[in-house]
Amino acid sequence: MSLLSASLLGIEFANPLLNASGVHCRYHDELDALFQSAAGSLVTKSCTLAPRTGNPEPRYAATPLGSINSMGLPNEGYPYYLDYAQRHDHAAKPLFMSVAGLTLDDNMQMLAAIREAARPVIVELNLSCPNVPGKPQIAYDFEAMDRMLEAASRVYAQPFGVKMPPYFDIAHFDEAAAVLNRYPLVAFVTCINSIGNALVIDIEHESVVIRPKDGFGGIGGDYVLPTALANVNAFHRRCPAKEIIGCGGVKSGAEVFMHLLAGASLVQVGTALQEEGPGIFARLNAELAELLARKGYANPQAARGKLRTL
Ligand code: SIN
């Protein structure tokens, strides 16, 4: 095992880093750039049954503390990503496919097609997109989430993961974890998607900074790091049979290490990847390697969940 190697679902990864779904992964050439980068794996843009152009632009804005977006699931439709999965060299770099159907039936149709394709793609079922007008985040409705996971477990019938929104109350951590723990095929939990429906204001123009939803959108970057770490740790503690992928606020090796300590097996990069490009993965790996060596950890897994309480 090399200094940075990681594992999830029994699969070996050269390192724990990958993109957050939505960043640099809509088109094949963007996915190819991630494949060529120093990321240990990659995930596709959340797909729907049919292609979508998404919400009106501008729909992403960088801010001094991170970003806000209301993309609205622009994607090329699931066959485009399935085609990529069919041509991808999975042995060289594992590939996750993010699925975000607009209805339960849409998700089941996509999961059945992915199962039929029989490629070693790892499904991340997105239960947390905050940006489609009229479609609330499924994981904020525990009965809807339960129905979705029951159907996905039955139709897909093999291990998969879920992309969760942030929760902010202990009772909600407990309730969400209880639903997830009912489904053994939910093998990993990605925490967190953006903190939804925030508002960034530009005082010079006395204006919102993105067009959709009157400026409301999901925030990422520095704003979300402590919330992301809390969610990673909360689900790591409550779902001992599942693995956790951390996502939120990663811009250096230090935040990757924090996610590992909180309980993550792999760590996704969103806003910082959007701003810096795929070259960021080489930098993050170098910073993480230096930190792990200084702290005396043999690999990322050795640091997993090692967070101390006082
Ligand atoms: C979007 O396309 O609006 C972002 C997707 C997500 O946050 O799940």
Coordinates of N, CA, C and O in Angstrom, one line a residue, residues 12 29 32 37 40 52 69-70 82-83 92-93 135 151 178-179 181 185 191 200 225-226 253 306:
E12 N -9.5 -0.5 -4.6 CA -8.3 0.3 -4.2 C -8.3 1.6 -5.1 O -8.6 1.5 -6.3
D29 N -14.8 15.4 -22.5 CA -13.4 16.0 -22.4 C -13.1 16.5 -21.0 O -11.9 16.4 -20.6
D32 N -12.3 13.3 -19.2 CA -10.9 12.8 -19.6 C -9.8 13.6 -18.9 O -8.8 13.1 -18.5
S37 N -5.7 13.6 -14.6 CA -5.2 14.4 -13.5 C -4.7 13.4 -12.4 O -4.7 12.2 -12.5
G40 N -7.7 10.4 -7.6 CA -7.7 8.9 -7.5 C -8.9 8.3 -8.2 O -8.8 7.1 -8.5
R52 N -30.6 18.0 -20.1 CA -31.2 19.3 -19.6 C -30.2 20.4 -19.8 O -29.0 20.2 -19.6
N69 N -24.2 28.5 -6.4 CA -24.7 28.0 -7.7 C -26.1 27.6 -7.6 O -26.7 27.2 -6.6
S70 N -26.7 27.8 -8.8 CA -28.1 27.2 -9.0 C -28.1 26.7 -10.5 O -28.7 27.3 -11.3
L82 N -23.4 6.8 -19.4 CA -23.3 5.3 -19.5 C -22.3 5.0 -20.6 O -21.5 4.0 -20.5
D83 N -22.4 5.7 -21.7 CA -21.4 5.5 -22.8 C -20.0 5.7 -22.3 O -19.1 4.9 -22.6
A92 N -7.8 1.4 -14.3 CA -6.8 2.4 -14.2 C -7.3 3.5 -13.2 O -6.5 4.0 -12.4
K93 N -8.6 3.7 -13.1 CA -9.1 4.8 -12.2 C -10.6 4.5 -12.1 O -11.4 4.6 -13.0
K135 N -38.9 21.0 -7.2 CA -38.5 19.7 -6.8 C -37.7 19.8 -5.5 O -36.5 20.0 -5.5
A151 N -36.9 1.3 -3.3 CA -37.0 1.0 -4.7 C -35.6 0.8 -5.3 O -35.3 -0.2 -6.1
A178 N -31.1 6.5 10.5 CA -32.0 5.3 10.7 C -32.6 4.8 9.4 O -32.7 3.6 9.1
V179 N -32.9 5.8 8.5 CA -33.4 5.4 7.2 C -32.3 4.7 6.4 O -32.5 3.6 5.9
N181 N -29.7 3.2 7.4 CA -29.3 1.9 8.0 C -30.3 0.8 7.8 O -30.0 -0.4 7.9
L185 N -27.7 -2.2 1.1 CA -27.0 -2.0 -0.1 C -26.6 -0.5 -0.3 O -25.8 -0.2 -1.2
C191 N -21.3 13.1 2.1 CA -21.7 14.3 2.9 C -20.7 15.4 2.6 O -19.5 15.2 2.9
V200 N -26.4 35.3 -1.7 CA -25.2 36.2 -1.7 C -25.6 37.5 -2.3 O -26.3 37.6 -3.4
L225 N -17.3 24.3 5.3 CA -16.4 23.2 5.9 C -16.9 22.7 7.2 O -17.0 21.5 7.4
P226 N -17.2 23.5 8.3 CA -17.5 22.9 9.5 C -18.8 22.1 9.4 O -19.0 21.1 10.1
G253 N -4.4 20.3 1.6 CA -4.3 19.0 2.3 C -4.8 19.0 3.7 O -5.3 18.0 4.2
K306 N -10.2 9.1 13.3 CA -9.3 9.2 14.5 C -9.5 10.5 15.2 O -8.7 10.9 16.1

